Every structure is written in structure tokens, then in C-alpha cells.
Short mmCIF file of C-alpha atoms and ligand atoms in Angstrom, two decimals:
data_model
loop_
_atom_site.label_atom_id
_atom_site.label_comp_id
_atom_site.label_asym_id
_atom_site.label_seq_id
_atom_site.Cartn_x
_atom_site.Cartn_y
_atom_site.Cartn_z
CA UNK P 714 -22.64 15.95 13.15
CA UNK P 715 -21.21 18.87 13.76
CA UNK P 716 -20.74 20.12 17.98
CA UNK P 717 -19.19 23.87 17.75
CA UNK P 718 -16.78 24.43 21.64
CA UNK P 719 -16.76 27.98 23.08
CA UNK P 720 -13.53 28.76 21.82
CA UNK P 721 -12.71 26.21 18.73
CA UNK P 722 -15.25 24.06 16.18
CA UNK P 723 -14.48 20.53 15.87
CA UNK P 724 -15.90 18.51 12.94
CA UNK P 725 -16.61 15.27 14.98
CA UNK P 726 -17.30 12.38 12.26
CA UNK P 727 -18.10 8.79 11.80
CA UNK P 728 -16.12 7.28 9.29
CA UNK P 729 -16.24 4.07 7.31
CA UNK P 730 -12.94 2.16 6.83
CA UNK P 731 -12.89 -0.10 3.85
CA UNK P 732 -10.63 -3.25 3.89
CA UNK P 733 -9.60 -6.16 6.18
CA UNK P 734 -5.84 -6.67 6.43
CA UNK P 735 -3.00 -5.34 8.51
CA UNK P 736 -2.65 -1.94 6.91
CA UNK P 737 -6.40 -1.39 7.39
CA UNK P 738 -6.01 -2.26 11.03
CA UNK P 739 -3.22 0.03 11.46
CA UNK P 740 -5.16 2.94 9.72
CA UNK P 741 -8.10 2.09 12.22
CA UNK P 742 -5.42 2.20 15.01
CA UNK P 743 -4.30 5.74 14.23
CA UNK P 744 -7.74 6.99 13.00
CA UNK P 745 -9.22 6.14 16.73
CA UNK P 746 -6.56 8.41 18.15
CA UNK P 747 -8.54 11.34 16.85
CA UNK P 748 -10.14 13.74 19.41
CA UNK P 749 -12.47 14.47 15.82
CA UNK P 750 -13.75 10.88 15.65
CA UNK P 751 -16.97 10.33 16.92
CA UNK P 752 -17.62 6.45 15.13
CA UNK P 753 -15.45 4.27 13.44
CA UNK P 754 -16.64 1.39 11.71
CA UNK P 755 -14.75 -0.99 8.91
CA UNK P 756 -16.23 -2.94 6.01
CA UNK P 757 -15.18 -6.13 6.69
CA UNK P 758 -12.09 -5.74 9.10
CA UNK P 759 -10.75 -8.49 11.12
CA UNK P 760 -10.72 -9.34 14.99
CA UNK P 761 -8.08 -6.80 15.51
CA UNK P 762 -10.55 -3.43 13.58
CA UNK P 763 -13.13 -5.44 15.75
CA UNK P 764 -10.88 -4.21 18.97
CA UNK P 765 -11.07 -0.06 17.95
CA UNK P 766 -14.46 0.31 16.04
CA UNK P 767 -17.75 -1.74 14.81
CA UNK P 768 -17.00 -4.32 12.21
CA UNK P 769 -19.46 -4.79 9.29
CA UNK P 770 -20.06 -7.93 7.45
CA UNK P 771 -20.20 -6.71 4.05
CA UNK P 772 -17.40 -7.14 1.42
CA UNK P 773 -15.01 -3.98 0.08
CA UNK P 774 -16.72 -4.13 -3.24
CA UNK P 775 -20.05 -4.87 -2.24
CA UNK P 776 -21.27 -1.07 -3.21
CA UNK P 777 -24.77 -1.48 -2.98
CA UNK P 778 -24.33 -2.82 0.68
CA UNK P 779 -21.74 -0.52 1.21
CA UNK P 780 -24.65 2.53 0.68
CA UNK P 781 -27.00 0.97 2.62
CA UNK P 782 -24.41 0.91 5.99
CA UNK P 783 -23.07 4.34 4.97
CA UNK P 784 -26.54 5.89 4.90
CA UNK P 785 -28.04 3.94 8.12
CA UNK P 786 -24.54 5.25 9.90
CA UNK P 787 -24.28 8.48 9.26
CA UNK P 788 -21.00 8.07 7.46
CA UNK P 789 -19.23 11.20 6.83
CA UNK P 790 -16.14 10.13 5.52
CA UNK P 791 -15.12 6.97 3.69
CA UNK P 792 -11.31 5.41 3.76
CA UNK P 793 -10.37 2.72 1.14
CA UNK P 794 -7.70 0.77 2.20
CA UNK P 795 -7.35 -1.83 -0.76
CA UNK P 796 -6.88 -0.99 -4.54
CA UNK P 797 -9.96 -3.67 -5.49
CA UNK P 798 -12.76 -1.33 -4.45
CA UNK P 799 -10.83 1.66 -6.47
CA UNK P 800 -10.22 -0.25 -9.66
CA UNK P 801 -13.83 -1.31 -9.49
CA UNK P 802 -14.88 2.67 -9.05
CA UNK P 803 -16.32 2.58 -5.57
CA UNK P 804 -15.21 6.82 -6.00
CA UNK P 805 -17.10 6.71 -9.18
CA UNK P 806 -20.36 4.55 -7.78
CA UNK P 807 -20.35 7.30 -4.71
CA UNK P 808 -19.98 10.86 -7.16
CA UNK P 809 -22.91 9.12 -9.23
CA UNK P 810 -25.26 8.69 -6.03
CA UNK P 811 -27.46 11.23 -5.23
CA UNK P 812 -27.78 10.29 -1.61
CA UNK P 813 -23.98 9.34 -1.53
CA UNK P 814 -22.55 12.13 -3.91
CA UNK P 815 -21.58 14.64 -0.34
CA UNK P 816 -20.15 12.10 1.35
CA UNK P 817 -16.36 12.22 0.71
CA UNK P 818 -14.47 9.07 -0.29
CA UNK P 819 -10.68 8.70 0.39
CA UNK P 820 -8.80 6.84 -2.94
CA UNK P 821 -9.25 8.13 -6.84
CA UNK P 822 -11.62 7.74 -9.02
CA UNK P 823 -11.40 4.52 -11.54
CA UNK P 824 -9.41 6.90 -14.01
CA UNK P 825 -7.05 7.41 -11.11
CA UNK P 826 -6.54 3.89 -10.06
CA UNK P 827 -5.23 2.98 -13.43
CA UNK P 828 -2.12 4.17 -12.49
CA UNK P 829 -2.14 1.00 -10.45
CA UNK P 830 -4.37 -0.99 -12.26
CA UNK P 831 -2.77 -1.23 -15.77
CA UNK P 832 0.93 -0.88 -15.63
CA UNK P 833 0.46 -0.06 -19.72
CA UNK P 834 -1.78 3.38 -18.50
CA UNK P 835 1.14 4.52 -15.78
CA UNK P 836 4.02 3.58 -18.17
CA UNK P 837 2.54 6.04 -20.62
CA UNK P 838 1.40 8.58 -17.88
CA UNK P 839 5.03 8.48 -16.44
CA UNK P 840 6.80 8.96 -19.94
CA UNK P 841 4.14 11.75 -20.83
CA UNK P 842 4.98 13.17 -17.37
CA UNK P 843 9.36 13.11 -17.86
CA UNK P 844 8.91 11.27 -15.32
CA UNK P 845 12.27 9.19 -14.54
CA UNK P 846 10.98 5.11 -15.09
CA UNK P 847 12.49 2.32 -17.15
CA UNK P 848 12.02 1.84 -20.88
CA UNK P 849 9.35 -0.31 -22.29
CA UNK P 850 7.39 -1.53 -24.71
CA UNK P 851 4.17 -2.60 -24.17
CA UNK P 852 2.89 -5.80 -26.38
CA UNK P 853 0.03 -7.29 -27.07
CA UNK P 854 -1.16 -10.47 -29.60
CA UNK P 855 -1.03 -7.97 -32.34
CA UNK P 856 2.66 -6.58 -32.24
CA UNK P 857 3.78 -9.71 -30.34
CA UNK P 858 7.06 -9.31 -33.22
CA UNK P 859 8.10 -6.58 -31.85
CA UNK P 860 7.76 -7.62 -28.55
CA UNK P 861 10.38 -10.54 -29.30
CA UNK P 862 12.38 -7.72 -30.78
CA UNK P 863 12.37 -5.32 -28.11
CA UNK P 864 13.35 -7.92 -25.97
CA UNK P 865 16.48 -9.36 -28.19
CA UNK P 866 17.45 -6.03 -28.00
CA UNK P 867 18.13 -5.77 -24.11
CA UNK P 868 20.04 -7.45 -21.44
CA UNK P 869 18.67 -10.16 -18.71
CA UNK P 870 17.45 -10.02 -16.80
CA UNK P 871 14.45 -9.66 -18.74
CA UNK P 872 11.72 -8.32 -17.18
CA UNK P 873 7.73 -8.76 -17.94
CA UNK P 874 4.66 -7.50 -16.61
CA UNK P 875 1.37 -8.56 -16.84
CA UNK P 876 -0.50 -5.25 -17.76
CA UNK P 877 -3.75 -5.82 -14.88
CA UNK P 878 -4.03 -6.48 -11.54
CA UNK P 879 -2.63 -10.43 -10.99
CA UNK P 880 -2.73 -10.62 -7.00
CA UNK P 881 1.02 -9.32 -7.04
CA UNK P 882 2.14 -12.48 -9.17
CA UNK P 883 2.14 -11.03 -12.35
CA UNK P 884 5.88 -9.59 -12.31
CA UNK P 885 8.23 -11.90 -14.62
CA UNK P 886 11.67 -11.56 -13.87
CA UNK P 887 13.88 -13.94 -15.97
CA UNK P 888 18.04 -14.38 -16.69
CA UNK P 889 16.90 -16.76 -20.20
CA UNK P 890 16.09 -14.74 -23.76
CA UNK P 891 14.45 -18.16 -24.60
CA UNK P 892 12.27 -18.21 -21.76
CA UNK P 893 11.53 -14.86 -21.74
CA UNK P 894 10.19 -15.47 -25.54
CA UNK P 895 8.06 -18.42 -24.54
CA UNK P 896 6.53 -16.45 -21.09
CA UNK P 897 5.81 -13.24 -23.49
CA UNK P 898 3.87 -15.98 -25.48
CA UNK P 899 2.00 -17.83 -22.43
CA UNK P 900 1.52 -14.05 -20.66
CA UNK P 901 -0.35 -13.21 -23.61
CA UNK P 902 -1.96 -16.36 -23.77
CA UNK P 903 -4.18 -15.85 -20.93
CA UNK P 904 -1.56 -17.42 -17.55
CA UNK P 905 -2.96 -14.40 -16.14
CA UNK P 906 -6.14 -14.34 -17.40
CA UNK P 907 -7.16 -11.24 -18.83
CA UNK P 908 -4.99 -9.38 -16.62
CA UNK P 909 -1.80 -10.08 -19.55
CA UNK P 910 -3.76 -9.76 -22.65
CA UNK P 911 -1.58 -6.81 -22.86
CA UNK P 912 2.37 -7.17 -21.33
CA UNK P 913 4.53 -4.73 -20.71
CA UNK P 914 8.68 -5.22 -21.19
CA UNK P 915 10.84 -3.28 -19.22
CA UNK P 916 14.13 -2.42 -19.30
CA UNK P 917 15.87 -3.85 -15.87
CA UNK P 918 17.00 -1.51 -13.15
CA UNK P 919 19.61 -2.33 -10.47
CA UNK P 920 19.52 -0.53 -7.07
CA UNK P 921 17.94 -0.25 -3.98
CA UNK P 922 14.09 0.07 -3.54
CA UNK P 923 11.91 1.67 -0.77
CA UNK P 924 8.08 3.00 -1.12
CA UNK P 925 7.44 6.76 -0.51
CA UNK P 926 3.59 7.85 0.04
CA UNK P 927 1.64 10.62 -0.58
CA UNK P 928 -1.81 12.16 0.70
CA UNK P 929 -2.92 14.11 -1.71
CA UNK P 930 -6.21 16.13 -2.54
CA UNK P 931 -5.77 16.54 -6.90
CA UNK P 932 -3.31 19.74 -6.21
CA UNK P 933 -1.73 19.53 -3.15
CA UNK P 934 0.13 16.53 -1.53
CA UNK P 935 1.63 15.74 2.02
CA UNK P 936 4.63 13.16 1.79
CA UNK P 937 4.55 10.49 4.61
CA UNK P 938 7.02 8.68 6.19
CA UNK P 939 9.06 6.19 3.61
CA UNK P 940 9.39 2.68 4.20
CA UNK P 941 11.34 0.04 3.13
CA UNK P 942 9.66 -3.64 2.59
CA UNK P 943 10.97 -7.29 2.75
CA UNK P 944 9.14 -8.88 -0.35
CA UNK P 945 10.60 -12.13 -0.64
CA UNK P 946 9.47 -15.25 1.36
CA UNK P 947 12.76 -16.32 2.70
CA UNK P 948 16.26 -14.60 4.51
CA UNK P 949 18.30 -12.54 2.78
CA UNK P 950 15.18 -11.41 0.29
CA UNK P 951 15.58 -14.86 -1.55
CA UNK P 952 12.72 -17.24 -2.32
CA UNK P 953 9.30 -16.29 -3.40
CA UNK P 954 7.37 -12.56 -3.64
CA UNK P 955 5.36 -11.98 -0.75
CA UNK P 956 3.06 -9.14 -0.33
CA UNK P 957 5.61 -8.29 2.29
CA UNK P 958 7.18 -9.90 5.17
CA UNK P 959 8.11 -6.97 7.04
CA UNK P 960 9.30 -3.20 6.88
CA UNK P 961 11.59 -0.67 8.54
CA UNK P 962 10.94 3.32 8.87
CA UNK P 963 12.68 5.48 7.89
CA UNK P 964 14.79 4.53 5.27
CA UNK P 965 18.94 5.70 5.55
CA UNK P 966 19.30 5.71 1.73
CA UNK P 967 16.47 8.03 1.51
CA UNK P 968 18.52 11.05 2.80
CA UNK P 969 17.54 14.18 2.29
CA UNK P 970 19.06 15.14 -0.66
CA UNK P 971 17.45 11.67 -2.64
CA UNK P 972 13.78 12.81 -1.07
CA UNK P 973 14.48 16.19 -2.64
CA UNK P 974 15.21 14.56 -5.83
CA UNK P 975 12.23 12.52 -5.52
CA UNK P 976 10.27 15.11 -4.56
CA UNK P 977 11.18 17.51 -7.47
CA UNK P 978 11.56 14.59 -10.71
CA UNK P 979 8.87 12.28 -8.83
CA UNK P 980 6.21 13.83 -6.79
CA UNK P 981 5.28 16.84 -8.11
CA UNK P 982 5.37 16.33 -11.21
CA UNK P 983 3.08 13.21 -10.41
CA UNK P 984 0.77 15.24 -8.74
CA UNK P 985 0.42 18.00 -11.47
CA UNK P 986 0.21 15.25 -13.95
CA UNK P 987 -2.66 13.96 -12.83
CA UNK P 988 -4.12 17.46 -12.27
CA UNK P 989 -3.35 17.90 -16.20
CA UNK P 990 -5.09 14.51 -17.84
CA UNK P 991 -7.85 15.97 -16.01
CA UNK P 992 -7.81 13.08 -13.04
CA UNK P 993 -9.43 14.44 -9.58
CA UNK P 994 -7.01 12.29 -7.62
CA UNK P 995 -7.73 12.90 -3.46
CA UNK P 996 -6.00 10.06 -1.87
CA UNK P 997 -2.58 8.08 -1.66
CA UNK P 998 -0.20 7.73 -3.81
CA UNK P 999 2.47 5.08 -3.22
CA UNK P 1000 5.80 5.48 -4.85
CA UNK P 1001 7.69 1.94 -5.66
CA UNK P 1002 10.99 3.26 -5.84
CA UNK P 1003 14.09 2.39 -6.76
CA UNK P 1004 17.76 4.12 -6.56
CA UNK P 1005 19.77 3.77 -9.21
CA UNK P 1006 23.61 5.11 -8.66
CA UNK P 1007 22.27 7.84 -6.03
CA UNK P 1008 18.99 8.59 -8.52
CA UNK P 1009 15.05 8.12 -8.03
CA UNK P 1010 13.64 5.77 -10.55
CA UNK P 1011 9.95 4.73 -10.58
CA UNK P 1012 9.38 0.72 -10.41
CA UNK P 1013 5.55 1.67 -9.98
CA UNK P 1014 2.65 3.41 -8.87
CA UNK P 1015 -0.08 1.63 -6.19
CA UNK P 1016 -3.45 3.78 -5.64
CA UNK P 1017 -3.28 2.96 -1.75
CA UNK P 1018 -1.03 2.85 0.96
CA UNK P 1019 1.34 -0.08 1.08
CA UNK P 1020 1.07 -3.68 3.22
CA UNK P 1021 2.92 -3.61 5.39
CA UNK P 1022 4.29 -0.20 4.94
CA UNK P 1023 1.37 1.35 6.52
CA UNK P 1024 2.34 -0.72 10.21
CA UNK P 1025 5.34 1.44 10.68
CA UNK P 1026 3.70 4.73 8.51
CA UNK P 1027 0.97 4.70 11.20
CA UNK P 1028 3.40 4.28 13.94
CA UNK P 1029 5.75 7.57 12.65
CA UNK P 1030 3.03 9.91 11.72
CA UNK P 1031 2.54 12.26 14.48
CA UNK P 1032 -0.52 14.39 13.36
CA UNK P 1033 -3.91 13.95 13.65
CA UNK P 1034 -4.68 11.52 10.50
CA UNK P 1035 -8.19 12.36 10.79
CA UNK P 1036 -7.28 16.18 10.04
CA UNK P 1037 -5.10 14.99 6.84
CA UNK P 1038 -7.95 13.00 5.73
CA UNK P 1039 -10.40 15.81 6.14
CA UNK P 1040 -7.81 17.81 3.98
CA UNK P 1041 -7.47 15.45 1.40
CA UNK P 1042 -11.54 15.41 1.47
CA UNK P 1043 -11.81 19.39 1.37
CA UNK P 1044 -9.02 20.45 -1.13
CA UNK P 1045 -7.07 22.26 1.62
CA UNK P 1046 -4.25 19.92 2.24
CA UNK P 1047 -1.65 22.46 2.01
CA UNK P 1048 -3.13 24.65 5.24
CA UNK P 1049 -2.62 21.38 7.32
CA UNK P 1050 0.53 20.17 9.62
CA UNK P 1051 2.13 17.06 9.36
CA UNK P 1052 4.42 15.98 11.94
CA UNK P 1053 6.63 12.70 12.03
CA UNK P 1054 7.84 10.64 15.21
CA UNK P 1055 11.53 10.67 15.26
CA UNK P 1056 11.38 7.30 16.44
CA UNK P 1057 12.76 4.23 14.27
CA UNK P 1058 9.57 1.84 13.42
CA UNK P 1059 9.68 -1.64 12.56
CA UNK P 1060 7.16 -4.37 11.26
CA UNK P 1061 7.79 -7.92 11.36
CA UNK P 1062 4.85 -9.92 9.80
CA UNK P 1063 4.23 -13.64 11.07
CA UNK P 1064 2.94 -15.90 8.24
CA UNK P 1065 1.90 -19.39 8.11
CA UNK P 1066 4.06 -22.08 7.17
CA UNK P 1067 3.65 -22.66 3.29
CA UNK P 1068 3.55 -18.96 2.48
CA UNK P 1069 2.89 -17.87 -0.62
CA UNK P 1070 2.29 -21.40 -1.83
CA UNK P 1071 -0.38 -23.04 -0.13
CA UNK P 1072 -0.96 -23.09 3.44
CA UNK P 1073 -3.52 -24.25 5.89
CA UNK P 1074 -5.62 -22.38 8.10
CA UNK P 1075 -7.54 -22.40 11.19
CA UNK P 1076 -4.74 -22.73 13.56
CA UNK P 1077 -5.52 -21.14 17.08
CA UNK P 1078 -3.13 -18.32 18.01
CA UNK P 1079 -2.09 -18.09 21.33
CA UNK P 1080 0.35 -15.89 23.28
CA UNK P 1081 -1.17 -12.78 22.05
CA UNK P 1082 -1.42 -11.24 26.31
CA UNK P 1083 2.03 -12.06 26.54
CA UNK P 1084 3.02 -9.43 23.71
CA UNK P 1085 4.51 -6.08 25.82
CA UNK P 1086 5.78 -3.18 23.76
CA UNK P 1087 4.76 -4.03 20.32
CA UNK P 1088 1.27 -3.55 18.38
CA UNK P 1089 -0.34 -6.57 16.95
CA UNK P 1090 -2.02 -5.73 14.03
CA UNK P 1091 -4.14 -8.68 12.61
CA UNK P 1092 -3.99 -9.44 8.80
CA UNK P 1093 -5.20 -13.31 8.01
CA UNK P 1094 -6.70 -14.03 11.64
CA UNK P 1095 -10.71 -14.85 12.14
CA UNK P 1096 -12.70 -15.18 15.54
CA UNK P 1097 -14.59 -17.97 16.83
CA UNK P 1098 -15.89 -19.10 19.90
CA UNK P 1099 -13.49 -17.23 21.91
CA UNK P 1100 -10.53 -18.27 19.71
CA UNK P 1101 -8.23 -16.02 17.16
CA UNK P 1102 -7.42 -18.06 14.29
CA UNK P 1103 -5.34 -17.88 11.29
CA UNK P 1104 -7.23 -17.41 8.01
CA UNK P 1105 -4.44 -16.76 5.61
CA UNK P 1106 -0.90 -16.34 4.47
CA UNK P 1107 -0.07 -13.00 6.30
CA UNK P 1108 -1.19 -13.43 9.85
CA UNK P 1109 -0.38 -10.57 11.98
CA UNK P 1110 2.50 -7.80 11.68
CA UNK P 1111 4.32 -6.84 14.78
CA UNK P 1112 5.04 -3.21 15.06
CA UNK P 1113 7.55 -1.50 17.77
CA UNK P 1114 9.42 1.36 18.23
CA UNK P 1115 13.14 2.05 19.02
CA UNK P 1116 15.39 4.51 19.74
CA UNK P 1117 17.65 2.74 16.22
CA UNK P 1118 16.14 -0.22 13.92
CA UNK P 1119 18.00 -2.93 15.76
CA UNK P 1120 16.50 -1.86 19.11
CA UNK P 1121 12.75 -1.48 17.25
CA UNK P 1122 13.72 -5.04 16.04
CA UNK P 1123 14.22 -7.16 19.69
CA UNK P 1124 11.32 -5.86 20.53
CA UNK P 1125 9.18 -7.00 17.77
CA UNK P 1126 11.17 -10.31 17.33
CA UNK P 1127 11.08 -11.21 20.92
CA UNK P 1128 7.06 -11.07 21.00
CA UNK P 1129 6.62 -12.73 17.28
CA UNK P 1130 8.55 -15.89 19.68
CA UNK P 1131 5.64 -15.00 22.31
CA UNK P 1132 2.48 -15.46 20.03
CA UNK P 1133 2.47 -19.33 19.04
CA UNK P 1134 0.55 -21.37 16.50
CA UNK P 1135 1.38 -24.46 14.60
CA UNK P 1136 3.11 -23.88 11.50
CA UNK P 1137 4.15 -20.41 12.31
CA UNK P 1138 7.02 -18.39 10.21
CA UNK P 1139 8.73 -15.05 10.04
CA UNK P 1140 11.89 -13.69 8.47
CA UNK P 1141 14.58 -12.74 11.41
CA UNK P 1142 16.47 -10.42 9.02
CA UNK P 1143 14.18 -7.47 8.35
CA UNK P 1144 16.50 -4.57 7.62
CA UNK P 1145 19.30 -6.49 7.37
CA UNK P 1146 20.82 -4.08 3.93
CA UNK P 1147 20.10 -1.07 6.01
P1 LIG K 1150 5.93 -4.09 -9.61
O1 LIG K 1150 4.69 -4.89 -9.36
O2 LIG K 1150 5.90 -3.35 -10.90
O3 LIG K 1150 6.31 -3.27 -8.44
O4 LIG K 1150 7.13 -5.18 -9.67
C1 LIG K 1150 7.37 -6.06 -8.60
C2 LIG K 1150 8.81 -6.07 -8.23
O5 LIG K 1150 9.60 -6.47 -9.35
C3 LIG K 1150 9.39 -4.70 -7.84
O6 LIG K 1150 9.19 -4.41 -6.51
C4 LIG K 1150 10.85 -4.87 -8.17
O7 LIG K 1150 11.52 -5.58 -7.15
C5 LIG K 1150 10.82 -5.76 -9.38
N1 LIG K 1150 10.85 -4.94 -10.61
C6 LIG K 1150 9.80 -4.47 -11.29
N2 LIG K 1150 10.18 -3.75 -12.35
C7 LIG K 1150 11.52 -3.77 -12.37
C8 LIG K 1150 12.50 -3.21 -13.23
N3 LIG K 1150 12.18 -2.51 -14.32
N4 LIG K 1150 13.79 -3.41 -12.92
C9 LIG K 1150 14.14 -4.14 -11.82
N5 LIG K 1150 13.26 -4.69 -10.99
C10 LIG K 1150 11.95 -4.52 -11.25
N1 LIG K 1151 4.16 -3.94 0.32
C1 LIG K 1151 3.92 -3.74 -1.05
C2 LIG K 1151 2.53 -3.46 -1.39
O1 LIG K 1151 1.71 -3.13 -0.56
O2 LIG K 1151 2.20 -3.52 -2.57
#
């Protein structure tokens, strides 16, 4: 739809948001504070997306239904928010439609999402690329020799990497040669299905890690705000991996002259890399970074924004997200502003008890009125008859402001005491290294 003013044209547009967790609700959030927006509607979403736009019962990867909403809705503009529908070529399933083929999808192509979904493909992109990464080898049944080797060869801890997408478990990190040996040999043995037919052994890097993102549209990128994420299930980043308990933005350690250096040895050359292989790359790009005695290293690429990076990114980006997106979408990035909010953001994420191991669900949430000053976005919750209820290990992140992290922090900590259901759990020590 297009509705020209007297003065300006605005593009006003109904887009389709795929995913159902806390970033997507955060995206939805900041996409429905677009003057350009006319419709928003998200594929499945959650009872918070259900609070900002139209909720539609069809799965992320469900492309067939996804055309049939897409064309009954008008869609002009398609976000993913989860690497699943990318590594399954949801870009590729839209170029190939004729009825879909105009209608722009945010995320790469399946070629693109490689660089997330085989950690063998980005290790080799990154080394063809100079880009600065740690030393590997990758290993499959066939050189499995050398991968015993290669791994004699280095100091613990000894780290191992299933090569495909293993729902963030399949990252090995081990102090015992022996054990490494005989999880190389199980890895490859199909623990992670066929996600570690091939591994990959990397050399172990010490430092401090935060996540830097990109928009970009296959030449030009915009960075967003960095982050910092609490992985670990328990206090002091000890315990289990988490898809994230909680983040802080923006990052001290990421001063300017380390985003310059990321920028320079990381970014661009990421960006022109792709360009180079020949990938048409128009969406996110997250940097896993780590520093290393005052240098960028990459840890890894994701082919999406973070979780739950993207419930303080949302919260500092002060432009008009629709207006990246449409640059992304057009090629014409570079002619667009992007503006931060010099406020401190925060995210703590409220889990239930059990996290990451197993946990029950269905517990009623109450307390959510009470909340003042923070936004709720909803990850695991459901809806019914009336009542939010949890429906899986992340449950809700709770994002505030402040004038410094600590400040951003009592606010977000005082209302994760105000919501209340049985078996509830958060870390109190976000940002605590900052
Ligand atoms: P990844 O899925 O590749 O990001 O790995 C998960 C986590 O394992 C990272 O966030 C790091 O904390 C850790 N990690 C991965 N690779 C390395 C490495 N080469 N050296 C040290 N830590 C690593
Ligand atoms: N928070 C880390 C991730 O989204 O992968």
C-alpha cells in the first residue's frame, strides 16, 4: 500500500514477523513504534506479540502456510527472527515463488545461514576471509587420526564442536586429553545426531566475550548496539549453558578503539566476504566475540539477532527499525540514519526452576500489573482462559533503562520479585564483570 502526504511519501507496510520468543517480541515492540507500519502480524508469537500485532497459528518453518498468510495479508515485508526457518531456506522457498519472489524477506539465503549452521562452512569462510578466529581442524570418521593428533598437539582446555545446529548444546569444552579423545569418538558417533558427523577442534581462547550485530543489505552494513550475555545457568556464569539468562548494553570493554578494531579485522571484511563467495546476504549478522589481550577474536557467527541480546538492542536503538529494515530490503542501507539511546539497558530473564535440565510447565504467572518501569517481554509463556502460563525454560526477560547498569538493574530486579509463579528463577548478578 502505498499513501503519498503533500509534502513527504511514506511507504506504509504490513509486515510478517517470524518467531515466538523474547527477541521476537522485542523486535515486534520496536517495529510497532513505526509511523510506516500499517499491520503487524507474527508467525506464531506468544501472548506478549499477541499484545502489539495479530498472532498467527502457523509454525516458523511451515512455508507453505507461511505463503498462504503472506498472500491473504498483504505482506510486504517479512522478518525472521530464528535461525531454523533460514537454515531450512525460507529466503530461498520465497526468491523461488512466483507470487512470493517481490516480497522482501529479512535473514540470508540457505548459503548465508551456513555461516551459522555448520561451524565447518564459517571456520573456512573466516580463514579464507583473514579473518582473526581460533585454529582448527575439522574431523570427521574418515581423518578421525588426525583429529586425535591435532588435539595431542594443544593445551586444555580442549574444545569441540559439533559441526550443525544442536539446540546450543553441541559446544564441548573439556580440561581431560582422555576425554576429549573418547567425546571426539561419541561426537562423531551420532550424540548429536547428524549435527556431529563432522566436529570441529578449536584451539581455546581466553578473554572476555560480548556479541556485536549487524544489519546488513549484501554491501552495506549498519552496526547495532553490542551486548553482553549471561550464558550460564547459575551466579557468577557457573553451572550449565543457557541460551542466555540475561544481558547488559553497552558493553565498557567494547570501547571505541576495540569496535574500530572490530570493525576494520571483523566486520567489513565479513561483509565483503560474503559479497565475494557470491552470498546475497540482507539481514543480521551477529558477532560472538571474544577479546583476547585488548584484540577482537571471532568465537562465531549466528544468522539472526541474539536471545536475549535483542531485549536491550531494541531498547538502545533510536531510529526507526522499520526504515533500517526497508534498507536492508532495498540495497540502500548506507543512505539511512541510525541513532542509539545513550541510555544503559539491561535484561534480566526469569526461567523456571530446572532450567536447562528439565522443567515443568503450566504454572500461572501472576504479578505481571504490578511491573512499573520495565518491559516484559514474553519468551516460554502461553494463554488460556484468561491465564499467562509458563511453557518453557526461558519465561519472560525484563528490560529497563538507567541512567548506569546498576540503576537499569533495581529496576528490572525489583519487578522480576513482582511477577510470581511456582518454581520461578533468575540470576541476581547480571553484569557483575562489567
Ligand atoms: P559457540 O556456539 O561456537 O558460540 O560456542 C559456545 C560458547 O563456547 C562460546 O560462547 C564460548 O563461551 C565458548 N567457546 C566456543 N569456542 C571457544 C574457543 N575457541 N575458545 C574459548 N571458548 C570458546
Ligand atoms: N544469546 C546467545 C544467542 O542468541 O545465541
Amino acid at each position: 500500500m502505498y499513501f503519498c502526504g503533500s509534502f513527504y511519501s511514506t511507504i506504509i507496510m504490513n509486515i510478517l514477523l517470524l518467531g515466538s520468543g523474547g527477541r521476537e517480541h522485542a523486535m515486534a515492540w520496536k517495529i510497532a513504534q513505526s509511523p510506516k507500519l500499517s499491520k503487524l502480524y507474527i508467525a506464531p508469537g506468544n501472548p506478549g506479540t499477541a499484545q502489539i500485532g495479530t498472532n498467527l497459528p502457523i509454525a516458523a518453518d511451515n512455508f507453505d502456510a507461511l505463503k498462504d498468510a503472506v498472500l491473504k495479508n498483504n505482506i510486504n515485508l517479512v522478518v525472521v527472527g530464528p535461525e531454523d526457518p533460514l537454515v531450512k531456506g525460507v529466503v530461498n522457498f520465497f526468491a523461488e515463488d512466483a507470487s512470493l519472489k517481490n516480497i522482501p524477506v529479512i535473514g540470508p539465503d540457505k548459503m548465508g545461514a551456513q555461516l551459522e549452521g555448520s561451524k565447518d562452512f564459517s571456520k573456512q569462510f573466516m580463514f579464507r576471509h583473514n579473518i582473526p578466529t581460533a585454529g582448527y581442524l575439522s574431523v570427521t570418521a574418515s581423518n578421525i587420526d588426525e583429529g586425535i593428533v591435532f588435539l595431542r598437539n594443544l593445551k586444555a582446555p580442549y574444545v569441540l564442536k559439533a559441526d550443525g545446529l544442536a539446540a546450543g548444546k553441541g559446544v564441548l569444552i573439556l580440561n581431560d586429553l582422555d576425554e576429549s579423545i573418547s567425546e571426539l569418538n561419541a561426537m562423531l558417533g551420532g550424540k548429536f545426531g547428524a549435527a556431529s558427523k563432522t566436529v570441529v577442534i578449536e584451539e581455546f581462547l581466553s578473554g572476555i566475550e560480548c556479541s556485536v550485530f549487524v544489519m546488513t543489505d549484501g554491501k552495506n552494513y549498519k552496526i547495532l548496539p553490542e551486548a553482553k550475555d549471561y550464558k550460564r545457568i547459575g551466579e557468577g556464569d557457573k553451572g550449565l549453558n543457557t541460551g542466555g539468562m540475561g544481558a547488559v548494553s553497552p558493553v565498557p570493554f567494547a570501547d571505541a578503539s576495540f569496535m574500530r578494531k572490530v570493525e576494520e579485522r571483523i566486520i567489513k571484511p565479513t561483509v565483503d566476504g560474503l559479497y565475494s563467495d557470491g552470498i546475497r546476504y540482507k539481514g543480521f549478522i551477529f558477532f560472538g566475540l571474544i577479546k583476547v589481550n585488548g584484540e577482537p577474536y571471532t568465537i562465531e557467527y549466528n544468522a539472526r539477532m541474539g536471545d536475549p541480546e535483542t531485549e536491550v538492542v531494541m531498547l538502545r536503538l533510536k531510529s526507526d527499525f522499520i526504515d533500517l529494515l526497508e534498507g536492508v530490503a532495498e540495497g540502500n542501507l548506507n543512505d539511512k540514519i541510525i541513532e542509539f539511546d545513550e541510555r544503559v539497558a539491561v535484561t534480566v530473564m526469569l526461567v523456571s526452576g530446572g532450567y536447562p535440565e528439565t522443567f515443568e510447565k503450566g504454572k500461572i504467572i501472576t504479578g505481571l500489573n504490578a511491573v512499573e518501569d520495565s518491559f516484559v517481554f514474553h519468551a516460554g509463556t502461553t494463554q488460556k482462559d484468561g491465564e499467562i502460563l509458563t511453557n518453557g525454560g526461558r519465561v519472560m526477560a525484563i528490560s529497563s533503562y538507567g541512567k548506569s547498569k546498576d540503576d537499569a538493574l533495581s529496576i528490572s530486579f525489583a519487578n522480576a520479585q513482582k511477577i510470581k509463579y511456582e518454581k520461578k528463577y533468575f540470576r541476581t548478578d547480571i553484569g557483575f564483570d562489567l
